[in-house]
Coordinates of C-alpha atoms and ligand atoms in Angstrom, one line a residue:
X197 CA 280.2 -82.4 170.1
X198 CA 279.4 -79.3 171.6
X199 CA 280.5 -75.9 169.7
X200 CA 282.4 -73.9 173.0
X201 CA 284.7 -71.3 171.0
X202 CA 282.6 -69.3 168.1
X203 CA 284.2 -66.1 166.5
X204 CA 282.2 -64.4 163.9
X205 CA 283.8 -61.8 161.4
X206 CA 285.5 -60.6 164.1
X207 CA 288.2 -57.5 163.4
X208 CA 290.0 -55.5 165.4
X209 CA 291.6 -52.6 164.5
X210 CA 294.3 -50.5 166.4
X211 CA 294.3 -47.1 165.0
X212 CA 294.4 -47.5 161.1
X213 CA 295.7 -50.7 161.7
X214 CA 293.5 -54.0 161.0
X215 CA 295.6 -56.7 163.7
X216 CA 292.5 -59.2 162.9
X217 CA 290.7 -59.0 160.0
X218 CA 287.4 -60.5 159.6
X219 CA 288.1 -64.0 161.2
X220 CA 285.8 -66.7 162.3
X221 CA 286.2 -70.7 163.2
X222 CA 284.4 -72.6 166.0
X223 CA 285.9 -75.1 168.0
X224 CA 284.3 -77.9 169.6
X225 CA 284.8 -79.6 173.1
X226 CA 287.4 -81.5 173.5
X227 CA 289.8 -80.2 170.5
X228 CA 293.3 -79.7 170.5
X229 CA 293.9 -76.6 168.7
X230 CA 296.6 -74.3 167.8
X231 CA 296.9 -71.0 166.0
X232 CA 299.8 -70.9 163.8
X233 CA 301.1 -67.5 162.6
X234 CA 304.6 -65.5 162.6
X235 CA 304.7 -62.8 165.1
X236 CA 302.6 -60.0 164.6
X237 CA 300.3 -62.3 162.8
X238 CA 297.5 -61.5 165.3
X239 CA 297.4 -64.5 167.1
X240 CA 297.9 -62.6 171.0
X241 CA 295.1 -60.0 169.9
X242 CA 293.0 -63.0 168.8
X243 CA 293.5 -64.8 171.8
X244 CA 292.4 -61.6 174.0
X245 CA 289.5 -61.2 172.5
X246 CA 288.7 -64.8 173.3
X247 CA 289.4 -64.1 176.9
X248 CA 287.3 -61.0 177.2
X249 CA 290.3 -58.5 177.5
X250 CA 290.0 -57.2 174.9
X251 CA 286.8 -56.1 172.7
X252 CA 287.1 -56.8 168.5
X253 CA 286.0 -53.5 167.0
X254 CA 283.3 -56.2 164.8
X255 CA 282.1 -59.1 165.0
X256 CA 281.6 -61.4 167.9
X257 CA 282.9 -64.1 170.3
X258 CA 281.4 -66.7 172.3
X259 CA 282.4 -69.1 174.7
X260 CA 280.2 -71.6 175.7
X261 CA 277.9 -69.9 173.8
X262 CA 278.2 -66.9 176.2
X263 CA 279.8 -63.6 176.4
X264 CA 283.1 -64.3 177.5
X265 CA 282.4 -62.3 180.6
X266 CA 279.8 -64.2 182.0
X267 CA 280.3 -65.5 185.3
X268 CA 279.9 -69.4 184.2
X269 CA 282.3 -68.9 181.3
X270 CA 284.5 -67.8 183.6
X271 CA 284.5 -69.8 186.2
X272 CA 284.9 -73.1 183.1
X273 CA 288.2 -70.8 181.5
X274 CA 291.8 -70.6 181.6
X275 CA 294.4 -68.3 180.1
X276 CA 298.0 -68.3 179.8
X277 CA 299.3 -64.9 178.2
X278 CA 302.7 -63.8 176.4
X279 CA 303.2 -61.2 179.0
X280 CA 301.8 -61.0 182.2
X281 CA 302.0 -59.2 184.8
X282 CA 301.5 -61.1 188.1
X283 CA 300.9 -59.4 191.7
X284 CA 303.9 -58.5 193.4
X285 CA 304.7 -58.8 197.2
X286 CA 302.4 -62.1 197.6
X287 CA 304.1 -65.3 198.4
X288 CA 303.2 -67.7 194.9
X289 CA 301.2 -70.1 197.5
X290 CA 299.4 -67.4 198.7
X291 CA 298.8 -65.6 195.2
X292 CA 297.6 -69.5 193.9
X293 CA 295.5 -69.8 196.9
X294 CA 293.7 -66.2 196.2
X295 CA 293.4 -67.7 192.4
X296 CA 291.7 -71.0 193.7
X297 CA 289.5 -69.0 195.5
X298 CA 287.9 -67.4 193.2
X299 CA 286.1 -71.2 191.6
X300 CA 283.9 -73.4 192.8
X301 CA 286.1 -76.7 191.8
X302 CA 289.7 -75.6 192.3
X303 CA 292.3 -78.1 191.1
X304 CA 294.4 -79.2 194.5
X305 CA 297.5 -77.8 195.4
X306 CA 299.4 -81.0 194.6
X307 CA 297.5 -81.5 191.4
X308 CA 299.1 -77.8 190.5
X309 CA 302.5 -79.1 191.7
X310 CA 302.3 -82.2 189.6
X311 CA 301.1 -80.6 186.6
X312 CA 303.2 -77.5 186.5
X313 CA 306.5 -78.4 187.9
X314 CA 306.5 -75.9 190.8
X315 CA 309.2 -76.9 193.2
X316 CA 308.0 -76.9 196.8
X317 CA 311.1 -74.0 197.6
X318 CA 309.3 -72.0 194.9
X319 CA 306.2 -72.3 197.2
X320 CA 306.8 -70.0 199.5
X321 CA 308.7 -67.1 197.5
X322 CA 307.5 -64.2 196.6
X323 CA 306.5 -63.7 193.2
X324 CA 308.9 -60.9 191.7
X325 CA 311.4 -63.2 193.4
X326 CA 311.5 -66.1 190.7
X327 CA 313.1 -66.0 187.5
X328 CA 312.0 -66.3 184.3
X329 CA 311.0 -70.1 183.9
X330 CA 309.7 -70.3 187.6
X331 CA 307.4 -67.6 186.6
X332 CA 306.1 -69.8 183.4
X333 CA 305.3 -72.7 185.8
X334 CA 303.5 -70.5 188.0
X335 CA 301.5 -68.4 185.4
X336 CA 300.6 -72.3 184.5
X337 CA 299.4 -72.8 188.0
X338 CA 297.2 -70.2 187.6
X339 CA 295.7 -70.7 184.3
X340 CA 294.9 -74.4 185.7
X341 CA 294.2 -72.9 189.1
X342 CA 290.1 -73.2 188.7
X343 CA 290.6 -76.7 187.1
X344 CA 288.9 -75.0 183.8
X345 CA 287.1 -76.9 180.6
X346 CA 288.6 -74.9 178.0
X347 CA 292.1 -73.8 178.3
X348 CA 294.1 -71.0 176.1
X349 CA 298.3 -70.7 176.1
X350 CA 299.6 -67.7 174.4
X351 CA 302.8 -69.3 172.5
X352 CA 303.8 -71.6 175.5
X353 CA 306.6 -72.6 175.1
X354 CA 308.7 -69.8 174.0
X355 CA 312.1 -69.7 175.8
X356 CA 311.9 -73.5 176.9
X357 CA 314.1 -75.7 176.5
X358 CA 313.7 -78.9 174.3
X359 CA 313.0 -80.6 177.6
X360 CA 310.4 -78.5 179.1
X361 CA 309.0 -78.5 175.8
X362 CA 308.6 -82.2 175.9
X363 CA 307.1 -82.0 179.6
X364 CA 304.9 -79.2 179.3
X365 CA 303.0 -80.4 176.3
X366 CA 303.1 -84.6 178.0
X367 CA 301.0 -82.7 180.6
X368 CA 298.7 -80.8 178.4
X369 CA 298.4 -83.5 176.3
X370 CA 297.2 -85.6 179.5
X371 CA 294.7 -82.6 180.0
X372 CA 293.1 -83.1 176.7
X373 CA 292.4 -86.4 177.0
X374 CA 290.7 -86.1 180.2
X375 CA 288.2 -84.1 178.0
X376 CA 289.9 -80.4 178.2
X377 CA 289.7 -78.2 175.7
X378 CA 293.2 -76.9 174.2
X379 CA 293.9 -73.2 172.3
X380 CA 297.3 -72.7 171.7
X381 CA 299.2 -70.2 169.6
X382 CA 302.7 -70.8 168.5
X383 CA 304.6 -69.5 165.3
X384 CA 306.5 -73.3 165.0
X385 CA 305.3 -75.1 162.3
X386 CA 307.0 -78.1 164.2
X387 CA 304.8 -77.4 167.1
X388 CA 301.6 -77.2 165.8
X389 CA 302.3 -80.4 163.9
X390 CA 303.2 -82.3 166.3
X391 CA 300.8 -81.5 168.9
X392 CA 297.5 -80.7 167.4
X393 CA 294.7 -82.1 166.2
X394 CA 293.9 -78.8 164.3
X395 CA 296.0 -75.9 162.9
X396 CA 294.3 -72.9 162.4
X397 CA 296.5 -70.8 160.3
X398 CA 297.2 -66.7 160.4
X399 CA 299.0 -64.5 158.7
X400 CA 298.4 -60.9 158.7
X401 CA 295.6 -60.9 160.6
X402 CA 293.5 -63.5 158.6
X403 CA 292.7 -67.1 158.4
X404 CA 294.8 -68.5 155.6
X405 CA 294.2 -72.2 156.3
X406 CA 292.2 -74.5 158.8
X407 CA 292.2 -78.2 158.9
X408 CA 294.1 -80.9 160.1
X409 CA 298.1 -81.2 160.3
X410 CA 297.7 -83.4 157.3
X411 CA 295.3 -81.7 155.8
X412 CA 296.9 -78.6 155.3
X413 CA 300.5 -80.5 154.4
X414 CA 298.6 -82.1 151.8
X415 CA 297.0 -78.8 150.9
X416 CA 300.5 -76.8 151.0
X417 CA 303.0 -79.0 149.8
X418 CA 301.7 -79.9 146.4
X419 CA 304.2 -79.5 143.8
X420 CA 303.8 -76.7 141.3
X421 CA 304.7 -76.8 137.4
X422 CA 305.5 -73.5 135.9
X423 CA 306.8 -72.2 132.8
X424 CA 306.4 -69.3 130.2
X425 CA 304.1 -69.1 127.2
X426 CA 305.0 -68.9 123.9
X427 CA 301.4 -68.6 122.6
X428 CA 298.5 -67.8 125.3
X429 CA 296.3 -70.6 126.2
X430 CA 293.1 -70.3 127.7
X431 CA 292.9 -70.1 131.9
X432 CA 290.0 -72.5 131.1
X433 CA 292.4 -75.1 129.2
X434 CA 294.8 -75.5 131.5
X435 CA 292.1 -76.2 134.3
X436 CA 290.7 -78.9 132.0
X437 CA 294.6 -80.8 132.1
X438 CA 294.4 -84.3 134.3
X439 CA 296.6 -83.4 137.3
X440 CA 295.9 -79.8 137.4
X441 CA 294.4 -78.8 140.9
X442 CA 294.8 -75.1 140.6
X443 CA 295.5 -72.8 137.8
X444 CA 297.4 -69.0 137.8
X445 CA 298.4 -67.1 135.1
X446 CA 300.1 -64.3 135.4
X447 CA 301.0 -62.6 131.6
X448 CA 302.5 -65.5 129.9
X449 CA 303.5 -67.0 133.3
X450 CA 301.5 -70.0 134.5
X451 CA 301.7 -72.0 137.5
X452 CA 299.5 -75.3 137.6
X453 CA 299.2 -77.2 141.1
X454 CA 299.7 -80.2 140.4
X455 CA 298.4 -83.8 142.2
X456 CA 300.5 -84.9 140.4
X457 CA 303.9 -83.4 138.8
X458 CA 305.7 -86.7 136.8
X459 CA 302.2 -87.3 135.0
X460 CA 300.9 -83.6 134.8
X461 CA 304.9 -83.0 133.1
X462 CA 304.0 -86.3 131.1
X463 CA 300.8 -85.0 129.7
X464 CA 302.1 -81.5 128.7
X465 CA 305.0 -83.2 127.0
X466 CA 301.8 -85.5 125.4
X467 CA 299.9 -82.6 123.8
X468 CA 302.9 -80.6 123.1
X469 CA 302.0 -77.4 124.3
X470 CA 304.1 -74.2 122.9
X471 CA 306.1 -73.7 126.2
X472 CA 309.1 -73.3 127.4
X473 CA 311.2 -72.8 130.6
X474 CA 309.1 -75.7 132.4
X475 CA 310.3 -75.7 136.4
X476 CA 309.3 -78.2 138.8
X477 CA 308.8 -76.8 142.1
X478 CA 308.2 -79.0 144.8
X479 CA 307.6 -77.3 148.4
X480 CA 309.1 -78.4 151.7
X481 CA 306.3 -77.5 154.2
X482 CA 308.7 -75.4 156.1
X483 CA 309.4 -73.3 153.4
X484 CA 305.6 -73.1 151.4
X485 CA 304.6 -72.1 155.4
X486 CA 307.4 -68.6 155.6
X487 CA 306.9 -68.3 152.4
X488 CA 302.8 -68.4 152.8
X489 CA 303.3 -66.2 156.1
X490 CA 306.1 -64.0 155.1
X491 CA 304.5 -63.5 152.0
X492 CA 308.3 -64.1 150.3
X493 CA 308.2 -64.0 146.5
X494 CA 309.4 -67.6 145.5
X495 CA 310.3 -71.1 147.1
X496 CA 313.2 -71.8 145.3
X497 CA 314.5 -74.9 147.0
X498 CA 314.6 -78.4 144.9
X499 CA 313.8 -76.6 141.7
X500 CA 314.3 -78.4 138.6
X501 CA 314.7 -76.3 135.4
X502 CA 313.7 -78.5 132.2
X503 CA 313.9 -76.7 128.5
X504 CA 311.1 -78.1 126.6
X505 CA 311.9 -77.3 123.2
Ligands
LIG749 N1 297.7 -52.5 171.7 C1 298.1 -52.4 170.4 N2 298.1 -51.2 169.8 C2 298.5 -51.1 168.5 N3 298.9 -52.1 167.8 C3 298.8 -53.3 168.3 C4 298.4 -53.5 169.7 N4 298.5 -54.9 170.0 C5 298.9 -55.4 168.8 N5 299.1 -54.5 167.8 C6 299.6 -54.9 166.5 O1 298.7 -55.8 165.9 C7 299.4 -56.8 165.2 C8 299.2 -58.2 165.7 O2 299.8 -58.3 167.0 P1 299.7 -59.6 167.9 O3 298.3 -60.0 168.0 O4 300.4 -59.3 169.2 O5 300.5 -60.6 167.0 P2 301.1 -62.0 167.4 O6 300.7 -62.4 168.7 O7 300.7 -63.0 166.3 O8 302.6 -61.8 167.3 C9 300.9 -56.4 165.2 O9 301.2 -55.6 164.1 C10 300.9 -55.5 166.5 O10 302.0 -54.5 166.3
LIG750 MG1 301.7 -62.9 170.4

């Protein structure tokens, strides 16, 4: 499949601050994709840069392996941002319309209707006239407006209800599988999970995980087996243990990842190492993922203390 979205060690700094820091992925056609970070993570800067509004102080973007200025990308692109700042004093028909006519293969009017949820009676208001939800639908209109391959939604769904939720991503779900291309940002876990097929994860600015939903709970919710050191053992010793996916020591504090925590326990017990204060920590995905983007010191939840004497 055909690479559409390619960022290269891009950063982008705001002042002394680094909002992206040195972050690349490529995403192929057809992909369903969200970027999962807390707020202030960096996904809305991210996203900007993707559309062209914004440029990254290093590093590059493509879409369609094109500047993401460049009159075919952006005729095949549509955004959705967190804030945004329609035209006042047109009627939303009329502001839709001028939107349509900027591409060559608008989507129809009642396609719009169908997909977003406009109401007819919001037709023919003027924009600054709807409230807050009615201006959602429409700011969905417009992103869909030019009937685009590749599609990107700045945190969605933020402010919907549980039933919007539901119908808003029913429809972009139906998108996707005619063949459009979805980048989304959201900072639920629950989200990401259970709409894409990719989670590309951010915190502060950097990519601290890509892969599938799957993927990355196998990845983060491995249980972890810690305890103190009477006498030091060798980083390389531990690393040699069955079980053992990831070593850190830390003074006489080590923490193996385990595959496995029953046999990894059983085979420390085995060799009678000179330990004690042996916890079992296994993570809940919720919690490894604030505690991954909050950078919080423990997870602490369904800890087990054992004594190994
Ligand atoms: N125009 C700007 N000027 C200065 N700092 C900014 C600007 N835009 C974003 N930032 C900062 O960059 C970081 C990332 O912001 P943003 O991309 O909006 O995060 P997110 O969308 O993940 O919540 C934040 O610390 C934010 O305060
Ligand atoms: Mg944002």
């Amino acid at each position: 499949m055909q690479t559409i979205v390619e960022l290269k060690n891009v950063t982008k700094e705001f002042q002394q601050k680094k909002a992206v820091n040195d972050v690349s992925f490529s995403i192929k056609q057809g992909e369903m994709v969200a970027i999962l970070g807390a707020n202030g993570a960096g996904k809305t800067t991210t996203m900007r840069m993707m559309l062209g509004l914004m440029k990254p102080t290093r590093g590059t973007v493509s879409l369609f392996q094109k500047d993401s200025k460049h009159k075919e990308v952006l005729e095949r692109v549509g955004g959705m941002l967190q804030e945004v700042s329609v035209m006042d004093s047109l009627k939303v028909k009329e502001l839709i319309q001028l939107i349509q006519s900027y591409y060559q293969h608008p989507l129809e009017l009642s396609s719009l209707l169908e997909l977003t949820g406009l109401h007819e009676e919001e037709w023919n208001k003027r924009t600054e006239k709807l409230s807050g939800g009615q201006k959602r639908r429409l700011n969905f209109a417009l992103a869909l407006a030019g009937n685009p391959d590749l599609l990107f939604l700045d945190e969605p769904t933020v402010g919907m209800d549980v039933t919007a939720r539901e119908n808003f991503w029913r429809k972009i779900k139906e998108l996707n599988k005619q063949g459009k291309t979805i980048l989304f940002t959201t900072h639920y876990l629950q989200e990401a999970d259970e709409v894409a097929e990719r989670i590309i994860m951010i915190n502060k600015g950097e990519v601290v995980g890509d892969g599938t939903p799957e993927h990355l709970k196998g990845k983060l919710t491995k249980p972890r087996v810690r305890f103190q050191e009477k006498i030091s053992y060798p980083i390389d010793f531990y690393r040699t243990l069955p079980f053992v996916a990831e070593v850190q020591k830390e003074k006489e504090t080590v923490t193996l990842v385990a595959t496995n925590a029953d046999q990894l326990l059983k085979e420390i017990f085995d060799r009678q190492l000179n330990i004690h204060h042996i916890e079992v920590k296994l993570g809940r995905l919720e919690e490894v993922f604030s505690q991954l983007m909050e950078d919080t010191k423990e997870v602490d939840s369904n800890e087990h203390l054992l004594d190994a004497k």
